[in-house]
Amino acid sequence: MAIDKMEQSLRPPQLELKPFPPKMITLANGEEMIVREVKREEVGVLLGTIQPLMGVQKDFYDIVASRMYAEVLGWFEYRVANEFVLVGAINGEIAGIVNSRLIDGKEGMSFHTMTIKRGLRIGAQLFAAKMEHHIDILGNDEVHIVAESPIGFKRWMIEYALEDRSSRYPALRHELGGVPTFTLTKELWDRVKADKCTGSRPVPPEKLATADKLRMPSEYPQIPGFKRG
Amino acid sequence: MRKVSIVGIGHTVFGNLSDFDLVDVMAFASGNALDDAGIRDDRKIIEQVFVANMGGGIINHQTGIASSLVSRMDMEPAMAELVENGPASGASAVKLGYMAIASGLVDVVMVTGGELMRSVTGWEGTDFVASLLHPEAEYNYGLTLPAYGGMFTRMYMERYGLTERDLGLIAVKDHQNGEKNPFAHVRVPCTIEAIHDSENAHVINNYVAEPLRMYGMCPVSDGAASLILCAEDSPKMKYFTKQTPIRITGVGSATDTHCVHNRKDPLVLDAVRLAAERAYAMAGLKAEDISFAELHDAFVILELAISEEIGFFERGKSAEALRKGVTAIDGAKPINTSGGLKSKGHPVGATGVSQVFELVKQLRGQAEKEGRQVKNAKHGMAVNFGGFGNNVVAVICSRRDA
């Protein structure tokens, strides 16, 4: 597709990001979750997955879903610089999504972690995969992180003992509302990753194939009685 | 003494209820109990309310909870008191309810236990529970209940050859039961292959207090449960025709040293044994007469240790029974048919009341539709474990035709 000059001027400059090698995690209930990078042409199934949660007030799903929807759309439409999106899929059905972006080659800016299937620490695993991508694969020195919900604060700020960088405001301000910013450094990641991050690589081809075609969730524990229209 | 029956039961979902205030949550369970008993419009017949709660004053900044609940439920001028006995507060409240009726003081009592623990961080919640430890000899050294659970587990493993895989099997059993309990906090099943054998197990089932892993610990929960008790010889029994009354046949409790290190053998839980013996004596029953039990598995090791102390198995032999399926819901001695604290959750003040709720449900035969009914259940036992075994309450409930 030809890109006209106006469109060209609207797009941010992009770093070339190394791909995230897929991995497989056996969850506590025995199900196998494939964690892989989302392809641009899969944006529709992603947006369709996120959209129903935009009306869920509990646990700040509404804010997280609305922002993630815009971020994923922005990624698709080339309105966000250096963004990547990872998905966790169980038998092809989306169980969780994470997204993030690079400020430059050294610093990352974590966006959102959304868990659809609850009770299996899927969000914790996807967040860890996102940090793995930032630091181990893309080579970032640090990633800036905020939480919009108490659940997120407990999972990231407390469990990872992230560095509180809020005193560096406004010199350092996270793009998500300028709320207090915490940071995962490479040193901290190296210390905690053995306990936080798992997954087998390479994923056997037949297992990886189960996530070839992503499907929107058929049910949402956050929305009792949900029926996709 | 007068015979006392449980004539109504109520329960909230256990989980994250931090959108509500503490008394709201207790009121939900109490309202359910009134409905179950068929006396919502006649609730003024309740003369005494006992409320079990451990942390309202600490983590919810709320005191005077018993009178607040009575007012919220429009049950004035019922007498009302708060019962605080650490994690055994719930069964202590049941015991006091029983005593109030058996002594002839009143005819009808409501017992409600509740706790809101999710509004604080896990660290703050752990610190709040640790406030029951000895302030100078234990707490000041950084001890917490999970740490005690870990140390107890290690010692038990070394003495009796218990393995981490055995600990995982308890979680698997409890989650199978909890998955079928509509009130349980964690209704997701787990497999031993995933939480123990898999190469991912070290992360998805990480150590919390080695050798106890995440699936060896109860979740931190909000929730409430409620019971209505009535004297069987009271004319007020005429109000309770909706459900089959279930009799409280045995109540026992006992204490032990505050500090675990003052005990001759830390693995011997004297207060558990004595509480059970007292309850058995009162009921005229033995361990072999008990059809099923709800045991306080805040840490999975406690399910094993308590089951041995109350005489279900020889010391050190409970894991063998577990491996053989004896404690499964279709086994000879089902334990934690509700999912236990491990899967159902542990809002501390609610737990003892919730355990008795499960006894009543099973003895009425009402767990059938959830696919977790114990066959031919006649007598059920609940053991509510306070402190690290320094104040334990046992309750036996029985079918009246047993």
Coordinates of C-alpha atoms in Angstrom, one line a residue, chain A residues 31-228:
Chain A
E31 CA -3.9 -26.8 30.4
E32 CA -1.1 -25.6 28.1
M33 CA -0.9 -21.9 27.3
I34 CA 1.0 -20.8 24.3
V35 CA 2.6 -17.3 24.7
R36 CA 3.4 -15.7 21.4
E37 CA 3.6 -12.4 19.6
V38 CA 0.5 -11.2 17.9
K39 CA 0.6 -10.6 14.1
R40 CA -0.7 -7.3 12.7
E41 CA -3.4 -9.1 10.8
E42 CA -4.8 -10.6 14.0
V43 CA -5.8 -7.2 15.4
G44 CA -9.5 -7.8 14.8
V45 CA -9.7 -10.9 17.1
L46 CA -7.8 -8.9 19.7
L47 CA -10.0 -5.9 19.6
G48 CA -13.1 -8.2 19.7
T49 CA -11.6 -9.9 22.8
I50 CA -10.9 -6.6 24.6
Q51 CA -14.1 -4.7 23.7
P52 CA -16.6 -6.5 26.0
L53 CA -14.5 -5.7 29.0
M54 CA -14.7 -2.0 28.5
G55 CA -17.9 -1.9 30.4
V56 CA -16.7 -3.9 33.4
Q57 CA -16.2 -1.6 36.3
K58 CA -14.9 -4.2 38.8
D59 CA -11.1 -4.3 39.2
F60 CA -10.7 -1.4 36.8
Y61 CA -11.2 -3.6 33.8
D62 CA -13.0 -0.7 32.1
I63 CA -10.0 1.6 32.2
V64 CA -7.5 -1.2 31.3
A65 CA -9.7 -2.5 28.5
S66 CA -10.4 1.0 27.1
R67 CA -6.8 2.0 27.1
M68 CA -5.6 -1.4 25.8
Y69 CA -8.1 -1.2 23.0
A70 CA -6.7 2.2 21.9
E71 CA -3.1 1.1 22.3
V72 CA -3.7 -2.1 20.2
L73 CA -5.6 -0.1 17.6
G74 CA -2.8 2.5 17.7
W75 CA -0.3 -0.2 17.1
F76 CA -2.3 -1.5 14.1
E77 CA -2.7 2.0 12.7
Y78 CA 0.9 3.0 13.2
R79 CA 0.1 5.5 15.9
V80 CA 2.3 4.1 18.6
A81 CA 6.1 3.8 18.4
N82 CA 7.8 0.5 18.9
E83 CA 4.9 -1.3 20.4
F84 CA 4.6 -5.1 20.8
V85 CA 1.7 -7.2 21.8
L86 CA 1.9 -10.7 23.3
V87 CA -1.0 -13.1 23.7
G88 CA -1.6 -16.2 25.9
A89 CA -3.8 -18.7 24.2
I90 CA -5.2 -22.0 25.4
N91 CA -6.2 -24.3 22.5
G92 CA -6.3 -21.1 20.4
E93 CA -8.7 -19.2 22.7
I94 CA -7.3 -16.0 24.1
A95 CA -6.8 -16.2 27.8
G96 CA -4.8 -12.9 28.3
I97 CA -3.1 -10.1 26.5
V98 CA -0.1 -7.9 27.3
N99 CA 1.3 -4.9 25.4
S100 CA 4.2 -2.6 25.8
R101 CA 6.5 -0.3 23.9
L102 CA 10.1 0.7 23.7
I103 CA 11.1 4.4 24.3
D104 CA 14.5 3.6 22.8
G105 CA 16.9 0.8 22.8
K106 CA 17.5 1.1 26.5
E107 CA 14.2 1.9 28.1
G108 CA 10.8 0.2 27.9
M109 CA 7.4 1.5 28.8
S110 CA 5.0 -1.2 30.0
F111 CA 1.4 -0.6 28.9
H112 CA -1.1 -3.2 30.1
T113 CA -1.7 -6.7 31.3
M114 CA -5.2 -8.1 30.8
T115 CA -6.3 -11.5 32.1
I116 CA -9.5 -13.0 30.8
K117 CA -9.3 -16.4 32.3
R118 CA -8.9 -15.9 36.1
G119 CA -7.5 -18.0 38.9
L120 CA -4.5 -19.5 37.1
R121 CA -2.0 -16.6 37.4
I122 CA -2.2 -16.1 33.7
G123 CA -1.7 -12.4 34.1
A124 CA 1.4 -13.0 36.2
Q125 CA 2.9 -15.3 33.5
L126 CA 2.1 -12.9 30.7
F127 CA 3.6 -9.9 32.6
A128 CA 6.7 -12.0 33.2
A129 CA 6.8 -12.8 29.5
K130 CA 6.6 -9.1 28.7
M131 CA 9.5 -8.3 30.9
E132 CA 11.4 -11.2 29.5
H133 CA 10.9 -9.7 26.0
H134 CA 11.9 -6.2 27.1
I135 CA 15.1 -7.2 28.9
D136 CA 16.3 -10.6 27.7
I137 CA 15.3 -10.4 24.1
L138 CA 15.1 -6.7 23.2
G139 CA 18.0 -5.8 25.5
N140 CA 16.4 -3.0 27.5
D141 CA 18.1 -1.9 30.7
E142 CA 14.9 -1.0 32.4
V143 CA 11.1 -0.9 32.0
H144 CA 8.8 1.7 33.5
I145 CA 5.6 0.3 35.0
V146 CA 2.4 1.7 36.6
A147 CA -0.6 -0.1 38.0
E148 CA -4.2 1.0 37.6
S149 CA -5.7 -1.5 39.9
P150 CA -4.9 -2.8 43.4
I151 CA -4.4 -6.3 41.8
G152 CA -1.7 -4.9 39.5
F153 CA -0.1 -3.0 42.3
K154 CA 0.1 -6.2 44.4
R155 CA 1.4 -8.3 41.5
W156 CA 4.0 -6.0 40.2
M157 CA 5.1 -3.3 42.6
I158 CA 4.9 -5.5 45.7
E159 CA 5.7 -9.0 44.4
Y160 CA 8.6 -7.8 42.2
A161 CA 9.7 -5.1 44.7
L162 CA 9.9 -2.7 41.8
E163 CA 12.0 0.5 42.3
D164 CA 9.8 3.5 43.1
R165 CA 10.7 6.2 40.7
S166 CA 7.8 8.5 41.5
S167 CA 10.2 11.0 43.0
R168 CA 11.6 11.6 39.5
Y169 CA 8.3 13.1 38.4
P170 CA 8.0 15.1 36.2
A171 CA 11.4 14.3 34.6
L172 CA 10.3 10.7 34.4
R173 CA 6.6 10.3 33.7
H174 CA 4.8 7.2 32.6
E175 CA 2.6 7.7 29.6
L176 CA -0.4 6.2 31.4
G177 CA -1.6 9.3 33.2
G178 CA 1.5 10.3 34.9
V179 CA 0.7 8.3 38.0
P180 CA 3.5 7.1 40.3
T181 CA 6.1 5.2 38.1
F182 CA 7.9 2.1 39.2
T183 CA 10.8 0.5 37.4
L184 CA 12.1 -3.0 36.7
T185 CA 15.8 -2.8 36.2
K186 CA 17.9 -5.5 34.5
E187 CA 19.6 -6.2 37.8
L188 CA 16.3 -6.7 39.6
W189 CA 15.0 -8.9 36.7
D190 CA 18.0 -11.1 36.8
R191 CA 17.4 -11.6 40.5
V192 CA 13.7 -12.5 40.3
K193 CA 13.2 -14.1 36.9
A194 CA 13.9 -17.6 37.9
D195 CA 11.0 -17.4 40.3
K196 CA 8.7 -15.4 38.1
C197 CA 9.3 -16.4 34.5
T198 CA 8.8 -19.8 33.0
G199 CA 7.9 -21.6 29.8
S200 CA 9.4 -24.2 27.5
R201 CA 11.1 -23.4 24.2
P202 CA 11.0 -24.4 21.4
V203 CA 7.3 -25.2 21.4
P204 CA 6.6 -28.5 19.6
P205 CA 5.1 -27.6 16.2
E206 CA 1.9 -29.4 16.9
K207 CA 1.4 -27.5 20.1
L208 CA 2.3 -24.2 18.5
A209 CA -0.2 -24.9 15.7
T210 CA -3.0 -24.8 18.3
A211 CA -2.4 -21.1 18.6
D212 CA -2.2 -20.5 14.9
K213 CA -5.7 -19.2 14.7
L214 CA -6.6 -17.1 17.7
R215 CA -10.2 -17.2 18.9
M216 CA -12.1 -14.7 21.0
P217 CA -13.1 -16.1 24.4
S218 CA -16.5 -17.8 24.4
E219 CA -17.1 -16.6 28.0
Y220 CA -15.8 -14.0 30.4
P221 CA -15.8 -14.7 34.2
Q222 CA -16.0 -10.9 34.5
I223 CA -19.3 -10.8 32.6
P224 CA -21.8 -13.4 33.9
G225 CA -24.0 -14.7 31.2
F226 CA -22.0 -13.2 28.4
K227 CA -23.1 -14.1 24.9
R228 CA -21.2 -12.8 21.9

